[in-house]
Coordinates of C-alpha atoms and ligand atoms in Angstrom, one line a residue:
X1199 CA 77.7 89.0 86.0
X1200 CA 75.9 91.9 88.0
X1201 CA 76.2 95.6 86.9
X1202 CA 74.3 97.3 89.4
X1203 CA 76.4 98.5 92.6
X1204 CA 75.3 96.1 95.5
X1205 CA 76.2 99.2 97.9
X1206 CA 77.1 102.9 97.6
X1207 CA 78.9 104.4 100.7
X1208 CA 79.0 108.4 100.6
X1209 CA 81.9 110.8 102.5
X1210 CA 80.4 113.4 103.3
X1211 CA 83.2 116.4 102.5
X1212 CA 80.9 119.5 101.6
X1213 CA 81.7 120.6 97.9
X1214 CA 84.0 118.0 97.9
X1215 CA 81.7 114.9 99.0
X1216 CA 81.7 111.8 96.8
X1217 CA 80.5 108.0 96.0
X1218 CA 82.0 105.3 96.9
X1219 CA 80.8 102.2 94.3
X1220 CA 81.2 99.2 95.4
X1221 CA 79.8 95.8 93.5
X1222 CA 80.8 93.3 90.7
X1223 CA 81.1 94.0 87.0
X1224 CA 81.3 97.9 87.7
X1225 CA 84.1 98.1 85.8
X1226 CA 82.3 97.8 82.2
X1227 CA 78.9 98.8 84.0
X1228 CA 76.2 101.2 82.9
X1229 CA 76.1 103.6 85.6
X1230 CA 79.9 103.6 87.0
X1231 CA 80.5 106.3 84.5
X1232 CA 77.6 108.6 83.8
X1233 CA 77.2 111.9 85.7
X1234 CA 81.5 112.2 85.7
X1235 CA 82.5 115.5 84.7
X1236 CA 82.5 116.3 81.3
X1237 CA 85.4 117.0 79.4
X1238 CA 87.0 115.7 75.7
X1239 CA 89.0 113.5 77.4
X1240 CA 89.9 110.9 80.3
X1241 CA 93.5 109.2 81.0
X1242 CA 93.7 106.0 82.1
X1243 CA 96.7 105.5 84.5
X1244 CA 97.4 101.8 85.4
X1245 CA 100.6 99.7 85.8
X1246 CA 102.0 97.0 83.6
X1247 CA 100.6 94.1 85.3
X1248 CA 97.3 95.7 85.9
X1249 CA 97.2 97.0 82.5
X1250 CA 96.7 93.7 80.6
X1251 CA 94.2 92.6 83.2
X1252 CA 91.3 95.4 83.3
X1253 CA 92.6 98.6 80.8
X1254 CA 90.7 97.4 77.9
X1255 CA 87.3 97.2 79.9
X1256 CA 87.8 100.9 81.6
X1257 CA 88.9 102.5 78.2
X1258 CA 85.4 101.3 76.6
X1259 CA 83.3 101.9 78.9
X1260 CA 84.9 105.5 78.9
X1261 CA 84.8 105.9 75.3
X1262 CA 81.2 106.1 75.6
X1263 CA 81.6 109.2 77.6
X1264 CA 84.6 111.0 76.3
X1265 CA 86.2 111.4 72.3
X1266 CA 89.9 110.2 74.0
X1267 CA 90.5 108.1 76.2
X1268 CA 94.2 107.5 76.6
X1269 CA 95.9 104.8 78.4
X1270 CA 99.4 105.0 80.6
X1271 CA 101.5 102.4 81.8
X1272 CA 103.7 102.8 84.5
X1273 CA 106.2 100.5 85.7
X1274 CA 105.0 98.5 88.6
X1275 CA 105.9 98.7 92.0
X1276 CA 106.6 101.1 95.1
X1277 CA 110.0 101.5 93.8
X1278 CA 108.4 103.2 91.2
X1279 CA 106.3 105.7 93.3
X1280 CA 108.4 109.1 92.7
X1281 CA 109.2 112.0 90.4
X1282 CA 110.1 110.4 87.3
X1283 CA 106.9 107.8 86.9
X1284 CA 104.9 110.9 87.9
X1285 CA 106.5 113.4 85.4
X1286 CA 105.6 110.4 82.8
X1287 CA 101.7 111.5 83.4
X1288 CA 102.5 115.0 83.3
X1289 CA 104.1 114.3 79.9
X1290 CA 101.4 112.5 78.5
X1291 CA 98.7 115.2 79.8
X1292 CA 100.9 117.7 78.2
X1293 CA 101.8 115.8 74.6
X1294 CA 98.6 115.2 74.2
X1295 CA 96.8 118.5 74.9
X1296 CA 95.3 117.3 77.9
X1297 CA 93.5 120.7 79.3
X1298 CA 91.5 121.0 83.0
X1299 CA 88.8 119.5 82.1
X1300 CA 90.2 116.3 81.6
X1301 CA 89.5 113.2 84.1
X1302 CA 92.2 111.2 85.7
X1303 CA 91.4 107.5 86.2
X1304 CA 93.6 105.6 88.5
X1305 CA 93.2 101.9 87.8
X1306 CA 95.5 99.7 90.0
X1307 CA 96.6 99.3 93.7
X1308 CA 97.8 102.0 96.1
X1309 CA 100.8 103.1 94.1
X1310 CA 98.9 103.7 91.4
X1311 CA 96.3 105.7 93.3
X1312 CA 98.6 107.2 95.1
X1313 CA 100.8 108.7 92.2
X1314 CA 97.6 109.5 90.1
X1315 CA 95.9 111.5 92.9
X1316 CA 98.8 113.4 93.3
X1317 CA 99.3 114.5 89.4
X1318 CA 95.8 115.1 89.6
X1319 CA 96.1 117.6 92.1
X1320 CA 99.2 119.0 90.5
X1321 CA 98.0 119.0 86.7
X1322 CA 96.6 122.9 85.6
X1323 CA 96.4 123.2 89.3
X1324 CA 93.9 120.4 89.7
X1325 CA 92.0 118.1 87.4
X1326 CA 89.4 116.1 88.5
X1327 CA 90.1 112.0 88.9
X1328 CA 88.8 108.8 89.9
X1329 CA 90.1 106.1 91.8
X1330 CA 89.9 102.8 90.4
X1331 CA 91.2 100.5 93.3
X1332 CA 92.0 96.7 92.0
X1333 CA 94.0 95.6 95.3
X1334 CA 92.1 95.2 98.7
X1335 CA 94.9 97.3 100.2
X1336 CA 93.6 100.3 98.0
X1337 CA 89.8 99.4 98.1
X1338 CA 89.4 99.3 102.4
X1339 CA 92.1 102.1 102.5
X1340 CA 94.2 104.0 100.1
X1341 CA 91.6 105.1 97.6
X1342 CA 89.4 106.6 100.5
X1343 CA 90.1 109.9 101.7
X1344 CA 91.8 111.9 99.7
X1345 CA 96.0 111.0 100.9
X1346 CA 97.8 111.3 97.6
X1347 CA 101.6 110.9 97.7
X1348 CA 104.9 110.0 96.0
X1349 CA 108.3 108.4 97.7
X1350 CA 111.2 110.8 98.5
X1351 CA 114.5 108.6 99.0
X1352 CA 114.6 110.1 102.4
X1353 CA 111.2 109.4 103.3
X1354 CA 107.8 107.0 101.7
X1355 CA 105.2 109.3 100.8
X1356 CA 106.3 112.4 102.2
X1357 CA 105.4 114.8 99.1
X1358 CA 101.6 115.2 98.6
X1359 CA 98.6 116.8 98.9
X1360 CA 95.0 116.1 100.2
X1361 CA 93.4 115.7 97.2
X1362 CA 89.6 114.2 96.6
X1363 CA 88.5 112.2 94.3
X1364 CA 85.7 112.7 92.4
X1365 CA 84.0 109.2 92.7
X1366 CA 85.3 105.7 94.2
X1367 CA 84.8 102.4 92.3
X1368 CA 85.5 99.2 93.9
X1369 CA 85.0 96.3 91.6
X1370 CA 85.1 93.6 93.7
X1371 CA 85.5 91.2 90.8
X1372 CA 89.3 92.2 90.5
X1373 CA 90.0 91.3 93.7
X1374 CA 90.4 87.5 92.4
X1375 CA 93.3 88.1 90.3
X1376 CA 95.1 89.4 93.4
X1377 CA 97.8 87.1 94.6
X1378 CA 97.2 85.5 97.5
X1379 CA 100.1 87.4 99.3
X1380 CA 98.9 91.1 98.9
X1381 CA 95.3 89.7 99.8
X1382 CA 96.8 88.9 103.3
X1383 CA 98.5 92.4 103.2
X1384 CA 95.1 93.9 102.3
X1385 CA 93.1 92.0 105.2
X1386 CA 95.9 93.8 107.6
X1387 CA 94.0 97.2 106.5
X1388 CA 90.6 95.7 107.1
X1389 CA 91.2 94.0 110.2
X1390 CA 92.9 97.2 111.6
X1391 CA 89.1 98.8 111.8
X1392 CA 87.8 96.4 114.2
X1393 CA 89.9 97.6 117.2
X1394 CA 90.1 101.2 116.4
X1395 CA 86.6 101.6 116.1
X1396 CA 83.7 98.4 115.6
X1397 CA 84.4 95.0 118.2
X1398 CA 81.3 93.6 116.1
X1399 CA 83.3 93.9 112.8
X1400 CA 86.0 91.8 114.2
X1401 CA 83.9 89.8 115.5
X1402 CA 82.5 89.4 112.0
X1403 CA 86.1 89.1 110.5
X1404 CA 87.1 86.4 113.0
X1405 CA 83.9 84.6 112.2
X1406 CA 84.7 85.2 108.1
X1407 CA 88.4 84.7 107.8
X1408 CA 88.3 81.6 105.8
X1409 CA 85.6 83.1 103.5
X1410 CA 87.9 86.0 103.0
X1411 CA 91.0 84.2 102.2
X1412 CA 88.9 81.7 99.7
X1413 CA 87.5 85.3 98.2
X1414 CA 83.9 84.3 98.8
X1415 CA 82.3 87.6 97.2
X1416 CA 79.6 88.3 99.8
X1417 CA 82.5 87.9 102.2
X1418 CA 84.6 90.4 100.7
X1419 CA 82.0 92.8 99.4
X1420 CA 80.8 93.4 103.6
X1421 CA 84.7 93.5 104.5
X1422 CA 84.8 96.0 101.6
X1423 CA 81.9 98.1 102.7
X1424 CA 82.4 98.3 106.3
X1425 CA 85.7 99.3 106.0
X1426 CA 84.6 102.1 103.6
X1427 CA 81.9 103.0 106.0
X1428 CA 83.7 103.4 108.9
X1429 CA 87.3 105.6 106.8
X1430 CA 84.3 107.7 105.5
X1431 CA 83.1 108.4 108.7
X1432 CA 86.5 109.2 110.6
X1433 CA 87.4 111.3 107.7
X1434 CA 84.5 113.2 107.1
X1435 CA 85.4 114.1 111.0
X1436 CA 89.2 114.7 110.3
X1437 CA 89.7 115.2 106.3
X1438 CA 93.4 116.9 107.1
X1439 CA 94.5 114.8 110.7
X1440 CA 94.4 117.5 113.0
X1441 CA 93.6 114.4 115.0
X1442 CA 91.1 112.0 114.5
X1443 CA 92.4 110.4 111.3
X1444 CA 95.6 109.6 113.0
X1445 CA 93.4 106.4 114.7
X1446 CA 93.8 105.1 111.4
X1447 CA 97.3 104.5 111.3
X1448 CA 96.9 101.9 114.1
X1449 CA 100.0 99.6 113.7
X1450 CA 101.6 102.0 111.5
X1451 CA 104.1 103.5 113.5
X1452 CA 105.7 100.3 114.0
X1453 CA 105.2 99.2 111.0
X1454 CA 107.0 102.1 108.6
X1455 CA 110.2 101.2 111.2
X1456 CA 109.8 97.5 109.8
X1457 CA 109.2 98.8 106.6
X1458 CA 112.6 101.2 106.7
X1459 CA 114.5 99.1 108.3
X1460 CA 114.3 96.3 106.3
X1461 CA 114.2 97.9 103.4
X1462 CA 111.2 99.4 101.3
X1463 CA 109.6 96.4 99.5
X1464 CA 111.2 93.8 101.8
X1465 CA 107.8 93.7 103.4
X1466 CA 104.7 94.5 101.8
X1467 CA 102.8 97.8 103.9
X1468 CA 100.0 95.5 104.6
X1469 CA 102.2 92.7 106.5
X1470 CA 104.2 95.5 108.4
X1471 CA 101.2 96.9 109.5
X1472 CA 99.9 93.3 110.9
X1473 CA 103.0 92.7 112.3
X1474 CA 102.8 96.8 113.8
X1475 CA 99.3 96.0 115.3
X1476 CA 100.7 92.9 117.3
X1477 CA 103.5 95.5 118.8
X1478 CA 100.5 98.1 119.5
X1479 CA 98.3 95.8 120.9
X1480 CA 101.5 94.7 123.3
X1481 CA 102.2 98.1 124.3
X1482 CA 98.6 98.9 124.8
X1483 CA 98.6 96.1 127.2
X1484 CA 101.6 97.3 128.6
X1485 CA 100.6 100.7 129.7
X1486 CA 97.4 99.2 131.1
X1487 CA 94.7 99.7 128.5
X1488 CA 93.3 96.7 127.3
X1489 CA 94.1 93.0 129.0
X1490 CA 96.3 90.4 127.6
X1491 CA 93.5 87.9 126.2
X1492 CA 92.7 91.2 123.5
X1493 CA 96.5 90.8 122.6
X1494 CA 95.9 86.8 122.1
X1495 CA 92.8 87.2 120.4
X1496 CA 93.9 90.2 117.7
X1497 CA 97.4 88.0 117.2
X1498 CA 95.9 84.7 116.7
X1499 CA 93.2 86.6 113.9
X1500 CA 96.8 87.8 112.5
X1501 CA 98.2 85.1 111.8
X1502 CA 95.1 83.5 110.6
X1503 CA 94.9 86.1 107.8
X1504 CA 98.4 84.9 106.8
X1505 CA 100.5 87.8 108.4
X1506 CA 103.6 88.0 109.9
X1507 CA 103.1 88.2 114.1
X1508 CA 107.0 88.2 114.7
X1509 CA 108.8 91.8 113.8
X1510 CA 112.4 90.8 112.2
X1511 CA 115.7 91.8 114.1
X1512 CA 116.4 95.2 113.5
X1513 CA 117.4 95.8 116.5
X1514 CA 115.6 98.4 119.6
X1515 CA 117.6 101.3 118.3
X1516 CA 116.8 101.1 114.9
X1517 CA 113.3 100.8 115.4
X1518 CA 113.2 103.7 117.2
X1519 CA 115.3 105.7 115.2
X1520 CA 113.2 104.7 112.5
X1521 CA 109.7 105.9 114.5
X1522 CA 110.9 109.4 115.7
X1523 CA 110.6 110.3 111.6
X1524 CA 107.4 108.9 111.7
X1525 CA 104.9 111.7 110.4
X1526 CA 102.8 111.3 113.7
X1527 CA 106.2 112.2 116.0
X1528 CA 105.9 115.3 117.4
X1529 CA 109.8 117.2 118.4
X1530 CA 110.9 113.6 118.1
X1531 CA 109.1 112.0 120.3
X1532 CA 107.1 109.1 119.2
X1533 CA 103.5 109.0 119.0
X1534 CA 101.5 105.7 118.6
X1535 CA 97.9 104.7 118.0
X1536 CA 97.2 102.6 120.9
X1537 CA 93.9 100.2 121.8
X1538 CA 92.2 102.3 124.7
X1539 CA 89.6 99.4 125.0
X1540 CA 88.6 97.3 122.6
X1541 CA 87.2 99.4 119.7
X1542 CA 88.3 102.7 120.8
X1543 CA 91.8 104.4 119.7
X1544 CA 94.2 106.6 121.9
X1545 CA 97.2 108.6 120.3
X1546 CA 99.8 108.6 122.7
X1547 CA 103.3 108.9 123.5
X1548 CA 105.0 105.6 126.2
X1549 CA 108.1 105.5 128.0
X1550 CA 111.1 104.3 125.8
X1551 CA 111.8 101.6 128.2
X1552 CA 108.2 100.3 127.7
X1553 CA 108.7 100.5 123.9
X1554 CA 112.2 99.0 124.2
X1555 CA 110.4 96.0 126.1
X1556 CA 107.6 95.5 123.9
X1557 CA 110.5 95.6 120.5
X1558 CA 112.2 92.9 122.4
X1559 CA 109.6 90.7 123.4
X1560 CA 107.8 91.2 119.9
X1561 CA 110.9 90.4 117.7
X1562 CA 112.7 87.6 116.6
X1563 CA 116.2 86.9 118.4
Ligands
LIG2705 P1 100.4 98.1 94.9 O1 99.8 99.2 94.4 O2 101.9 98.0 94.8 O3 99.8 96.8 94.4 C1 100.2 95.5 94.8 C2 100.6 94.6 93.6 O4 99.4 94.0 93.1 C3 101.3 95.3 92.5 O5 102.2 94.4 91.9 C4 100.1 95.5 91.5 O6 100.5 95.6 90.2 C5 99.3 94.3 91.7 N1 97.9 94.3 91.4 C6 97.0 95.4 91.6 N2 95.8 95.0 91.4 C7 95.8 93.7 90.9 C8 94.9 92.8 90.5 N3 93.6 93.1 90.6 N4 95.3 91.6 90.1 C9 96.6 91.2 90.1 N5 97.5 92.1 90.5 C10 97.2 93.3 90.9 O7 100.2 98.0 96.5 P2 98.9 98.3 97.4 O8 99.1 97.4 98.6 O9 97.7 98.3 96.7 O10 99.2 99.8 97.9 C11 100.3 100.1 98.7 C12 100.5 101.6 98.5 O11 99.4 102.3 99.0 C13 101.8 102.1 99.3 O12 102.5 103.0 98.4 C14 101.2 102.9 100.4 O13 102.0 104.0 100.8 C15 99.9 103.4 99.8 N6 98.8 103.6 100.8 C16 98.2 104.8 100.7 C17 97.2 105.1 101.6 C18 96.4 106.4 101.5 O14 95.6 106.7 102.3 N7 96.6 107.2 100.4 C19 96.8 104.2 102.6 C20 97.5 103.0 102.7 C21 98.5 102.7 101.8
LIG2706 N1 95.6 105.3 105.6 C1 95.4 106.3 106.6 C2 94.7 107.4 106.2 O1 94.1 107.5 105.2 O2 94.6 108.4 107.0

């Protein structure tokens, strides 16, 4: 099995600029460690499925490079993803004399990257960390960019902080552990990139999309990549979303109403958010900015990826109740990331009429 990265893709942040790995093997590799700030010791935080699957690797290949590496648990799942899982890493930092110079590794999907970047930010006033990403989800989106969050029951992922990471290492070889189902959710992440931004990349998933579902390495290492390239670049623009970034939450805003309203964990993120880019893509049509054969052609690429293309029946009201908390509403009023032309992003407020249309033609009865 290879040990050398197959690509490197940099953000560029100032002071705060950083690697993004991405190959096979790079979890026990050579170089994915060296030149990591230097301190007595690293914490591994994982889940309890992921845990068993890759912790042993990470933890020797860091014990060549720090005198304790400790290892952390959590329980899995987004249910998880608030005070008392993170005050678990605070407890271990603190139990075991963890000081500032100690290095956070987050090994696991979103939640885990999530939560981790968070504490990191939080612990001594800011330790440094790496992301680890072992779902696609988290290796196209979540562990780019610096978005680090935990759950409040009122609201998903409304405490955080932008935080960096210190280094990025997508080890593509984890990826085929993955069940198949949060593989489709990731592929909702990557496909999002081709509208907002690159026609030829959807081009090029449209062309792959069997390759990607059958984890064909080279297929998912240029999915992986491009995807990176193309976050690094909007956020080396935007790092905070004073407005840029925002493109990146194309399907989103319908998406967290699916996710609310049915229910955190119903859906998984990545399926609301294919589901969310089918409404877009309709109200984008509606309002007149791209025609209906883009519509066809991003929902048919969907549903190939093994996505939901019909939102369930939560009715108009509740979808819209659910999008005027969205963090992209302004005063109320709902904001969405709209298809301006294929492969350039608009974000916009429509007509609730338009919006009411779109939730009733996209839903099931
Ligand atoms: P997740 O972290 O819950 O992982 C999905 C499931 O896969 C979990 O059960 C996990 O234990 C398991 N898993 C992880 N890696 C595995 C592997 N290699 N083999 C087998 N099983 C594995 O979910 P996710 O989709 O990775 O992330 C979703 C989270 O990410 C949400 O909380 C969302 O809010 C957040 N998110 C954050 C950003 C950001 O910019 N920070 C962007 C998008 C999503
Ligand atoms: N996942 C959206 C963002 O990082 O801004």
């Amino acid at each position: 099995m290879a040990h050398t990265p197959i690509e490197t893709v940099h953000i560029h942040l100032g002071d705060r600029s950083y690697p993004i790995l991405i190959g096979a093997g790079l979890l026990s590799g050579p170089g994915t460690w060296a030149d990591l700030p230097r301190g007595s010791s690293a914490l591994i935080v994982t889940n309890t499925t992921v845990a068993p699957l890759y912790a042993a690797a990470v933890q020797a290949a860091l014990a060549a490079h720090f005198a304790q590496v400790h290892v952390l648990a959590l329980p899995d799942g987004e249910a998880h993803k608030g005070w008392e899982a993170l005050n678990q890493i605070f407890d271990l930092l603190l139990g075991k004399a963890c000081d500032r110079r100690t290095v956070l590794v987050a090994l696991g999907g979103g939640v885990v990257g999530d939560m981790t970047g968070f504490a990191a930010a939080c612990y001594m006033r800011g330790v440094p960390f790496v992301q680890v990403p072992t779902t696609l989800l988290a290796q196209v989106d979540s562990s780019v960019g610096g978005k680090t969050a935990i759950n409040h029951p009122l609201g998903k992922n409304m405490i955080g902080a932008f935080y960096q990471p210190v280094r990025v290492v997508c080890d593509l070889d984890t990826l085929q552990t993955l069940p198949a189902r949060e593989l489709s959710a990731g592929l909702a992440e990557v496909i999002k990139y081709g509208p907002i931004s690159d026609m030829t990349f959807l081009d090029w998933i449209e062309t792959h999309l069997d390759a990607l579902l059958a984890r064909d390495p080279a297929a998912l290492a240029w999915a992986v990549q491009r995807s990176c390239q193309i976050k690094a670049e909007v956020v080396g623009q935007d790092e905070r979303e004073g407005g840029l970034r925002a493109i990146l939450n194309f399907g989103h805003t319908f998406g967290h109403a699916i996710e609310a309203g049915l229910g955190f964990g119903e859906w998984l993120h990545g399926e609301a958010v294919g589901c969310g880019m089918v409404m877009a893509a309709h109200l984008s049509e509606r309002l007149g900015l791209v025609d209906m054969a883009f519509v066809q052609r991003l929902t048919r690429i969907i549903e190939r990826a093994g996505l939901p293309k019909v939102g369930p029946a939560l009715g108009v009201e509740t979808y819209l109740h659910h999008m005027r908390v969205d963090k992209k509403a302004q005063a109320g009023d709902i904001r969405f990331v709209l298809i301006d032309g294929p492969g350039r992003a608009v974000v916009r407020g429509a007509p609730d009429a338009v919006v009411a249309d779109v939730l009733q033609a996209c839903c099931a009865a």
